[in-house]
Amino acid sequence: MENERKLEEFQQKIDANIKIEPKDWMPEKYRQTLIRQISQHAHSEIIGMQPEGNWLTRAPSLRAKKILMAKIQDEAGHGLYLYCAAETLGVKREQFLQWLHEGKAKYSSVFNYPTLTWADMGAVGWLVDGAAIVNQVSLQGTSYGPYSRAMVKICMEESFHQRQGFEIMVQLAKGTEEQKQMAQDALNRWWWPSIMMFGPHDSESAHSNQSLKWKIKRESNDELRQRYINKTIEQGHHLGLTFPDPNLKFNEETKNYDYSPIDWDEFWNVVKGNGPGNKLRINHHIKAHEDGKWVREAAKAYSKKINLSKKIA
Ligand code: BYC
């Protein structure tokens, strides 16, 4: 009875758009869902640095290199805010990383594709960050306070990232025939993976119903996917590029773009660890984590020393 009353009060708070804070009572399933989603979101930001890091040493100008470096640093910062938000739910960062390394935690499927040319830096910024923004603007309204506040800061930086990518696409699309081809090829390869970022269709989404009821998610996978498609098509037309989907058509009745069926076999294959870059990404993360062990130990030893000297003083 006591639990039922608490659950009812909890739902009333959610319905009244009152944020849930770390010390508030929450159903265990709400906590577990947030732990899963926020930590996966953090892992996506961190693993997402790898495909772009691949081009840092080969950026075509000092300007392009500085901008790309700043963007990648921002992604690291986003990962750190999100790990902090997830830690408020009672799980340590080391645990999150262990789940990632053991394959128990996911990260966005899109980061398992390779970045083959400089145009991919444009397509990742334009499409991948563009998709991420649509999802994250919606998540600013999530019911868990620390996650919502992290999203507000992250979204400000993401809009700069999307523009960085679009600028590269504009330069290439308006450049030589060969550069235009590079831009087209990058769009062809990143279009479908960016659409898959929003997750399975609503009818197949295991967590959506409960997450929408608890306002962890504010809009469904399909609603966000459609918004992303509608806005991105217009931008692609501005670039003079074509989308790799013959069925992409504006539907006067629904005021949305219709699109071809998504290849869910490909999506689940990548999610299950068999995409072109899954092993590379995880192995690289494990190595970087092991290489950084001495830094973490030194930082801990230093903070112990500081605390000790404070006690003595
Ligand atoms: N990839 O019931 P569903 C960035 C999984 S990074 C892999 O709909 P949910 C950037 C899902 O986890 C921004 N797995 O789940 C960084 C679940 O499996 P589990 C990344 C996926 O959670 C660097 C199962 O499928 N953004 O911006 O209600 C450079 C069933 O799905 C994916 C976020 O992480 C996927 N794409 O909804 C550039 C956003 N989709 O966990 C850019 C935060 C689904 O039961 N996350 N799955 O084993 C979310 O908004 C939600 O978690 C999702 C999925 C919409 C992704």
Short mmCIF file of C-alpha atoms and ligand atoms in Angstrom, two decimals:
data_model
loop_
_atom_site.label_atom_id
_atom_site.label_comp_id
_atom_site.label_asym_id
_atom_site.label_seq_id
_atom_site.Cartn_x
_atom_site.Cartn_y
_atom_site.Cartn_z
CA MET A 1 0.00 0.00 0.00
CA GLU A 2 2.81 2.33 1.02
CA ASN A 3 4.60 1.69 -2.27
CA GLU A 4 1.44 2.25 -4.31
CA ARG A 5 0.89 5.59 -2.63
CA LYS A 6 4.49 6.60 -3.35
CA LEU A 7 4.12 5.53 -6.97
CA GLU A 8 0.97 7.60 -7.33
CA GLU A 9 2.61 10.68 -5.82
CA PHE A 10 5.61 10.16 -8.07
CA GLN A 11 3.40 10.06 -11.17
CA GLN A 12 1.58 13.20 -10.00
CA LYS A 13 4.91 15.02 -9.78
CA ILE A 14 5.84 13.85 -13.26
CA ASP A 15 2.45 14.92 -14.64
CA ALA A 16 2.91 18.35 -13.05
CA ASN A 17 6.32 18.67 -14.76
CA ILE A 18 8.18 18.82 -11.44
CA LYS A 19 11.75 17.61 -11.93
CA ILE A 20 12.90 14.54 -10.03
CA GLU A 21 16.14 15.18 -8.13
CA PRO A 22 18.72 12.61 -6.95
CA LYS A 23 17.56 12.46 -3.33
CA ASP A 24 13.85 12.23 -4.17
CA TRP A 25 12.03 8.93 -3.93
CA MET A 26 11.81 7.20 -7.32
CA PRO A 27 10.66 3.76 -8.49
CA GLU A 28 13.56 1.36 -8.94
CA LYS A 29 12.66 0.86 -12.60
CA TYR A 30 12.79 4.62 -13.22
CA ARG A 31 16.30 4.67 -11.69
CA GLN A 32 17.43 1.66 -13.73
CA THR A 33 16.06 3.12 -16.99
CA LEU A 34 17.91 6.37 -16.39
CA ILE A 35 21.13 4.57 -15.47
CA ARG A 36 20.90 2.65 -18.75
CA GLN A 37 19.97 5.58 -20.98
CA ILE A 38 22.24 8.27 -19.50
CA SER A 39 25.29 6.00 -19.33
CA GLN A 40 24.69 4.82 -22.92
CA HIS A 41 24.35 8.44 -23.95
CA ALA A 42 27.68 9.23 -22.20
CA HIS A 43 29.39 6.27 -23.90
CA SER A 44 28.10 7.53 -27.28
CA GLU A 45 29.73 10.91 -26.75
CA ILE A 46 33.03 9.29 -25.75
CA ILE A 47 33.14 6.58 -28.43
CA GLY A 48 31.89 9.21 -30.91
CA MET A 49 35.24 10.98 -30.61
CA GLN A 50 37.00 8.12 -32.40
CA PRO A 51 35.62 8.41 -35.97
CA GLU A 52 36.47 12.14 -35.93
CA GLY A 53 39.81 11.74 -34.17
CA ASN A 54 40.76 9.65 -37.20
CA TRP A 55 40.94 12.88 -39.28
CA LEU A 56 42.69 15.24 -36.85
CA THR A 57 46.13 14.66 -38.33
CA ARG A 58 44.83 15.03 -41.88
CA ALA A 59 42.57 18.09 -41.67
CA PRO A 60 43.06 20.18 -44.85
CA SER A 61 43.94 23.46 -43.06
CA LEU A 62 45.00 24.77 -39.67
CA ARG A 63 41.56 26.39 -39.31
CA ALA A 64 39.76 23.11 -40.04
CA LYS A 65 42.04 21.27 -37.62
CA LYS A 66 41.46 23.73 -34.77
CA ILE A 67 37.69 23.58 -35.23
CA LEU A 68 37.65 19.78 -35.38
CA MET A 69 39.83 19.56 -32.28
CA ALA A 70 37.51 21.91 -30.37
CA LYS A 71 34.51 19.84 -31.43
CA ILE A 72 36.08 16.58 -30.28
CA GLN A 73 37.01 18.17 -26.94
CA ASP A 74 33.39 19.24 -26.55
CA GLU A 75 32.27 15.62 -27.04
CA ALA A 76 34.62 14.58 -24.21
CA GLY A 77 33.05 17.27 -22.03
CA HIS A 78 29.53 16.04 -22.91
CA GLY A 79 30.52 12.52 -21.93
CA LEU A 80 31.81 13.78 -18.58
CA TYR A 81 28.66 15.80 -17.75
CA LEU A 82 26.59 12.76 -18.58
CA TYR A 83 28.69 10.34 -16.50
CA CYS A 84 28.30 12.81 -13.60
CA ALA A 85 24.52 12.92 -14.13
CA ALA A 86 24.40 9.11 -14.23
CA GLU A 87 26.54 8.84 -11.08
CA THR A 88 23.87 10.77 -9.12
CA LEU A 89 21.78 7.58 -9.50
CA GLY A 90 24.21 5.65 -7.32
CA VAL A 91 26.54 3.89 -9.78
CA LYS A 92 30.27 4.65 -10.01
CA ARG A 93 31.97 5.69 -13.23
CA GLU A 94 34.29 2.65 -13.09
CA GLN A 95 31.21 0.43 -13.20
CA PHE A 96 29.84 2.19 -16.29
CA LEU A 97 33.16 1.69 -18.07
CA GLN A 98 33.31 -1.95 -17.05
CA TRP A 99 29.82 -2.52 -18.52
CA LEU A 100 30.94 -0.82 -21.72
CA HIS A 101 34.11 -2.92 -21.99
CA GLU A 102 32.20 -6.14 -21.28
CA GLY A 103 29.63 -5.31 -23.99
CA LYS A 104 26.81 -5.01 -21.42
CA ALA A 105 26.28 -1.31 -22.14
CA LYS A 106 25.52 0.05 -25.57
CA TYR A 107 26.53 3.22 -27.40
CA SER A 108 24.98 4.70 -30.53
CA SER A 109 25.11 2.33 -33.50
CA VAL A 110 26.22 5.16 -35.80
CA PHE A 111 29.75 5.30 -34.39
CA ASN A 112 30.56 1.83 -35.69
CA TYR A 113 30.84 3.10 -39.27
CA PRO A 114 34.22 4.21 -40.66
CA THR A 115 35.15 7.77 -41.65
CA LEU A 116 36.78 7.21 -45.03
CA THR A 117 37.34 10.74 -46.39
CA TRP A 118 37.45 14.35 -45.16
CA ALA A 119 33.87 14.73 -46.43
CA ASP A 120 32.86 12.33 -43.66
CA MET A 121 33.77 15.06 -41.15
CA GLY A 122 31.15 17.16 -42.90
CA ALA A 123 28.54 14.38 -42.99
CA VAL A 124 29.11 13.39 -39.35
CA GLY A 125 28.70 17.00 -38.16
CA TRP A 126 25.74 17.74 -40.43
CA LEU A 127 23.86 14.44 -40.12
CA VAL A 128 25.00 12.70 -36.93
CA ASP A 129 25.13 15.84 -34.81
CA GLY A 130 22.00 17.06 -36.60
CA ALA A 131 20.15 13.90 -35.54
CA ALA A 132 21.61 14.09 -32.03
CA ILE A 133 20.36 17.68 -31.63
CA VAL A 134 16.79 16.78 -32.54
CA ASN A 135 16.87 14.04 -29.91
CA GLN A 136 18.66 16.14 -27.30
CA VAL A 137 16.53 19.28 -27.64
CA SER A 138 13.59 17.04 -26.79
CA LEU A 139 15.52 15.54 -23.84
CA GLN A 140 16.02 18.99 -22.32
CA GLY A 141 12.50 18.45 -21.03
CA THR A 142 13.27 15.06 -19.47
CA SER A 143 11.91 14.55 -15.96
CA TYR A 144 15.24 13.82 -14.24
CA GLY A 145 16.82 17.14 -13.15
CA PRO A 146 20.56 16.37 -13.61
CA TYR A 147 19.96 14.84 -17.08
CA SER A 148 17.78 17.76 -18.17
CA ARG A 149 20.35 20.36 -17.04
CA ALA A 150 23.20 18.50 -18.79
CA MET A 151 21.14 18.51 -22.00
CA VAL A 152 20.67 22.29 -21.94
CA LYS A 153 24.44 22.89 -21.93
CA ILE A 154 25.13 20.12 -24.42
CA CYS A 155 22.56 21.42 -26.93
CA MET A 156 24.22 24.85 -27.06
CA GLU A 157 27.47 23.22 -28.14
CA GLU A 158 25.86 20.70 -30.49
CA SER A 159 24.34 23.39 -32.67
CA PHE A 160 27.87 24.70 -33.34
CA HIS A 161 28.93 21.13 -34.21
CA GLN A 162 26.14 20.74 -36.73
CA ARG A 163 27.15 24.01 -38.39
CA GLN A 164 30.80 22.93 -38.50
CA GLY A 165 29.75 19.85 -40.46
CA PHE A 166 27.39 21.74 -42.73
CA GLU A 167 30.12 24.28 -43.53
CA ILE A 168 32.41 21.47 -44.73
CA MET A 169 29.57 20.08 -46.87
CA VAL A 170 28.92 23.54 -48.40
CA GLN A 171 32.62 23.96 -49.26
CA LEU A 172 32.79 20.54 -50.91
CA ALA A 173 29.42 20.74 -52.65
CA LYS A 174 30.35 24.09 -54.19
CA GLY A 175 33.91 22.96 -55.01
CA THR A 176 35.36 20.93 -57.87
CA GLU A 177 33.47 18.02 -59.42
CA GLU A 178 35.68 15.63 -57.44
CA GLN A 179 34.91 17.43 -54.16
CA LYS A 180 31.18 17.37 -54.92
CA GLN A 181 31.47 13.63 -55.50
CA MET A 182 33.17 13.24 -52.11
CA ALA A 183 30.31 15.11 -50.43
CA GLN A 184 27.72 13.00 -52.27
CA ASP A 185 29.49 9.76 -51.35
CA ALA A 186 29.62 10.78 -47.66
CA LEU A 187 25.90 11.63 -47.71
CA ASN A 188 25.15 8.26 -49.35
CA ARG A 189 27.00 6.36 -46.61
CA TRP A 190 25.83 8.34 -43.54
CA TRP A 191 22.17 8.96 -44.38
CA TRP A 192 20.71 5.61 -43.31
CA PRO A 193 22.93 5.16 -40.22
CA SER A 194 21.87 8.66 -39.04
CA ILE A 195 18.19 7.74 -39.45
CA MET A 196 18.76 4.55 -37.44
CA MET A 197 20.17 6.59 -34.52
CA PHE A 198 16.59 7.23 -33.33
CA GLY A 199 16.16 3.55 -32.53
CA PRO A 200 13.49 1.03 -33.57
CA HIS A 201 10.02 2.07 -34.74
CA ASP A 202 7.66 2.94 -31.88
CA SER A 203 5.78 -0.34 -32.28
CA GLU A 204 9.06 -2.25 -31.71
CA SER A 205 10.59 0.00 -29.03
CA ALA A 206 10.83 -1.98 -25.80
CA HIS A 207 11.20 0.97 -23.43
CA SER A 208 9.26 3.81 -25.06
CA ASN A 209 5.83 3.40 -23.45
CA GLN A 210 7.10 3.45 -19.88
CA SER A 211 9.76 6.10 -20.63
CA LEU A 212 7.15 8.40 -22.18
CA LYS A 213 4.82 7.91 -19.21
CA TRP A 214 7.64 8.87 -16.82
CA LYS A 215 8.73 11.69 -19.20
CA ILE A 216 12.24 10.28 -19.38
CA LYS A 217 11.60 10.52 -23.12
CA ARG A 218 9.38 13.43 -24.24
CA GLU A 219 8.75 12.30 -27.80
CA SER A 220 8.79 8.93 -29.49
CA ASN A 221 11.56 7.50 -31.70
CA ASP A 222 9.45 7.89 -34.85
CA GLU A 223 8.32 11.45 -34.08
CA LEU A 224 11.92 12.59 -33.63
CA ARG A 225 13.12 10.64 -36.68
CA GLN A 226 10.46 12.29 -38.85
CA ARG A 227 11.37 15.77 -37.58
CA TYR A 228 15.04 15.12 -38.40
CA ILE A 229 14.21 13.86 -41.90
CA ASN A 230 11.94 16.82 -42.70
CA LYS A 231 14.49 19.40 -41.69
CA THR A 232 17.53 17.67 -43.22
CA ILE A 233 16.01 17.14 -46.67
CA GLU A 234 15.67 20.90 -47.10
CA GLN A 235 19.34 21.38 -46.16
CA GLY A 236 20.44 18.67 -48.61
CA HIS A 237 18.56 20.39 -51.41
CA HIS A 238 20.36 23.63 -50.56
CA LEU A 239 23.64 21.74 -51.06
CA GLY A 240 22.47 20.43 -54.44
CA LEU A 241 23.01 16.83 -53.29
CA THR A 242 20.66 13.86 -53.59
CA PHE A 243 19.57 11.48 -50.84
CA PRO A 244 20.08 7.72 -51.27
CA ASP A 245 16.36 7.00 -51.09
CA PRO A 246 14.22 6.94 -54.26
CA ASN A 247 11.01 7.05 -52.19
CA LEU A 248 11.76 10.28 -50.37
CA LYS A 249 8.73 12.40 -51.23
CA PHE A 250 6.86 15.24 -49.54
CA ASN A 251 3.44 14.06 -48.53
CA GLU A 252 0.95 16.95 -48.85
CA GLU A 253 -1.53 15.23 -46.57
CA THR A 254 0.76 14.54 -43.62
CA LYS A 255 3.12 17.49 -44.36
CA ASN A 256 6.01 15.07 -43.80
CA TYR A 257 8.54 13.42 -46.09
CA ASP A 258 7.76 9.76 -46.74
CA TYR A 259 10.78 7.46 -46.81
CA SER A 260 11.69 3.87 -47.70
CA PRO A 261 11.61 1.05 -45.15
CA ILE A 262 14.64 1.06 -42.85
CA ASP A 263 16.99 -1.93 -42.99
CA TRP A 264 16.51 -3.13 -39.41
CA ASP A 265 18.64 -6.24 -40.01
CA GLU A 266 21.60 -3.94 -40.57
CA PHE A 267 20.72 -1.90 -37.46
CA TRP A 268 20.47 -4.91 -35.13
CA ASN A 269 23.57 -6.47 -36.62
CA VAL A 270 25.54 -3.33 -35.73
CA VAL A 271 23.89 -3.02 -32.29
CA LYS A 272 24.80 -6.64 -31.53
CA GLY A 273 28.48 -5.89 -32.14
CA ASN A 274 28.94 -6.99 -35.76
CA GLY A 275 29.20 -3.59 -37.48
CA PRO A 276 32.28 -2.56 -39.44
CA GLY A 277 33.92 -0.80 -36.47
CA ASN A 278 32.54 -2.29 -33.21
CA LYS A 279 35.64 -4.24 -32.25
CA LEU A 280 38.00 -1.46 -33.26
CA ARG A 281 36.07 1.11 -31.19
CA ILE A 282 35.91 -0.98 -28.02
CA ASN A 283 39.49 -2.22 -28.25
CA HIS A 284 40.68 1.35 -28.72
CA HIS A 285 38.68 2.50 -25.70
CA ILE A 286 40.03 -0.33 -23.52
CA LYS A 287 43.62 0.49 -24.55
CA ALA A 288 43.16 4.24 -23.91
CA HIS A 289 41.63 3.44 -20.51
CA GLU A 290 44.54 1.16 -19.59
CA ASP A 291 47.09 3.69 -20.85
CA GLY A 292 45.47 6.34 -18.65
CA LYS A 293 45.64 4.24 -15.47
CA TRP A 294 48.76 6.02 -14.16
CA VAL A 295 47.08 9.42 -14.63
CA ARG A 296 44.07 8.35 -12.56
CA GLU A 297 46.36 6.92 -9.87
CA ALA A 298 48.47 10.09 -9.78
CA ALA A 299 45.34 12.27 -9.53
CA LYS A 300 44.02 10.13 -6.65
CA ALA A 301 47.36 10.21 -4.83
CA TYR A 302 47.50 14.00 -5.28
CA SER A 303 44.00 14.54 -3.94
CA LYS A 304 44.83 12.31 -0.91
CA LYS A 305 47.95 14.41 -0.27
CA ILE A 306 45.94 17.66 -0.48
CA ASN A 307 43.28 16.31 1.90
CA LEU A 308 45.97 15.17 4.34
CA SER A 309 47.72 18.54 4.33
CA LYS A 310 44.32 20.26 4.87
CA LYS A 311 43.73 18.03 7.92
CA ILE A 312 47.20 18.81 9.33
CA ALA A 313 46.69 22.54 8.77
N1 BYC B 1 22.24 2.49 -31.13
O1 BYC B 1 13.29 0.67 -26.59
P1 BYC B 1 14.25 1.50 -27.36
C1 BYC B 1 26.52 12.57 -30.33
C2 BYC B 1 18.72 0.07 -28.28
S1 BYC B 1 26.19 11.17 -29.39
C3 BYC B 1 22.39 1.46 -30.27
O2 BYC B 1 13.68 2.48 -28.33
P2 BYC B 1 15.19 3.65 -25.65
C4 BYC B 1 27.79 12.72 -31.00
C5 BYC B 1 18.24 0.55 -26.92
O3 BYC B 1 19.32 0.95 -26.08
C6 BYC B 1 24.48 11.31 -28.95
N2 BYC B 1 21.37 0.92 -29.56
O4 BYC B 1 15.28 2.21 -26.34
C7 BYC B 1 28.98 12.33 -30.37
C8 BYC B 1 17.51 -0.69 -26.43
O5 BYC B 1 18.44 -1.68 -26.00
P3 BYC B 1 18.74 -1.96 -24.40
C9 BYC B 1 23.84 9.97 -28.73
C10 BYC B 1 20.16 1.47 -29.73
O6 BYC B 1 16.33 3.78 -24.73
C11 BYC B 1 30.18 12.41 -31.07
C12 BYC B 1 16.89 -1.24 -27.71
O7 BYC B 1 17.66 -0.71 -28.78
N3 BYC B 1 22.49 10.22 -28.27
O8 BYC B 1 25.69 13.39 -30.37
O9 BYC B 1 13.82 3.92 -25.11
C13 BYC B 1 30.22 12.91 -32.38
C14 BYC B 1 15.43 -0.87 -27.87
O10 BYC B 1 15.28 0.55 -28.14
C15 BYC B 1 19.94 2.55 -30.61
C16 BYC B 1 21.88 9.45 -27.34
O11 BYC B 1 22.45 8.52 -26.83
C17 BYC B 1 21.03 3.05 -31.32
N4 BYC B 1 20.91 4.07 -32.20
O12 BYC B 1 15.39 4.67 -26.89
C18 BYC B 1 29.03 13.31 -32.99
C19 BYC B 1 20.48 9.87 -26.96
N5 BYC B 1 18.62 2.87 -30.56
O13 BYC B 1 19.32 -0.68 -23.83
C20 BYC B 1 27.82 13.23 -32.30
C21 BYC B 1 19.97 9.30 -25.66
C22 BYC B 1 18.05 2.02 -29.70
O14 BYC B 1 17.41 -2.31 -23.78
N6 BYC B 1 19.23 8.08 -25.81
N7 BYC B 1 18.97 1.18 -29.20
O15 BYC B 1 19.72 -3.10 -24.40
C23 BYC B 1 17.96 8.02 -26.23
O16 BYC B 1 17.32 9.02 -26.51
C24 BYC B 1 17.29 6.67 -26.27
O17 BYC B 1 18.04 5.77 -25.47
C25 BYC B 1 17.17 6.09 -27.73
C26 BYC B 1 16.59 4.67 -27.64
C27 BYC B 1 16.21 6.95 -28.54
C28 BYC B 1 18.52 6.02 -28.42
#
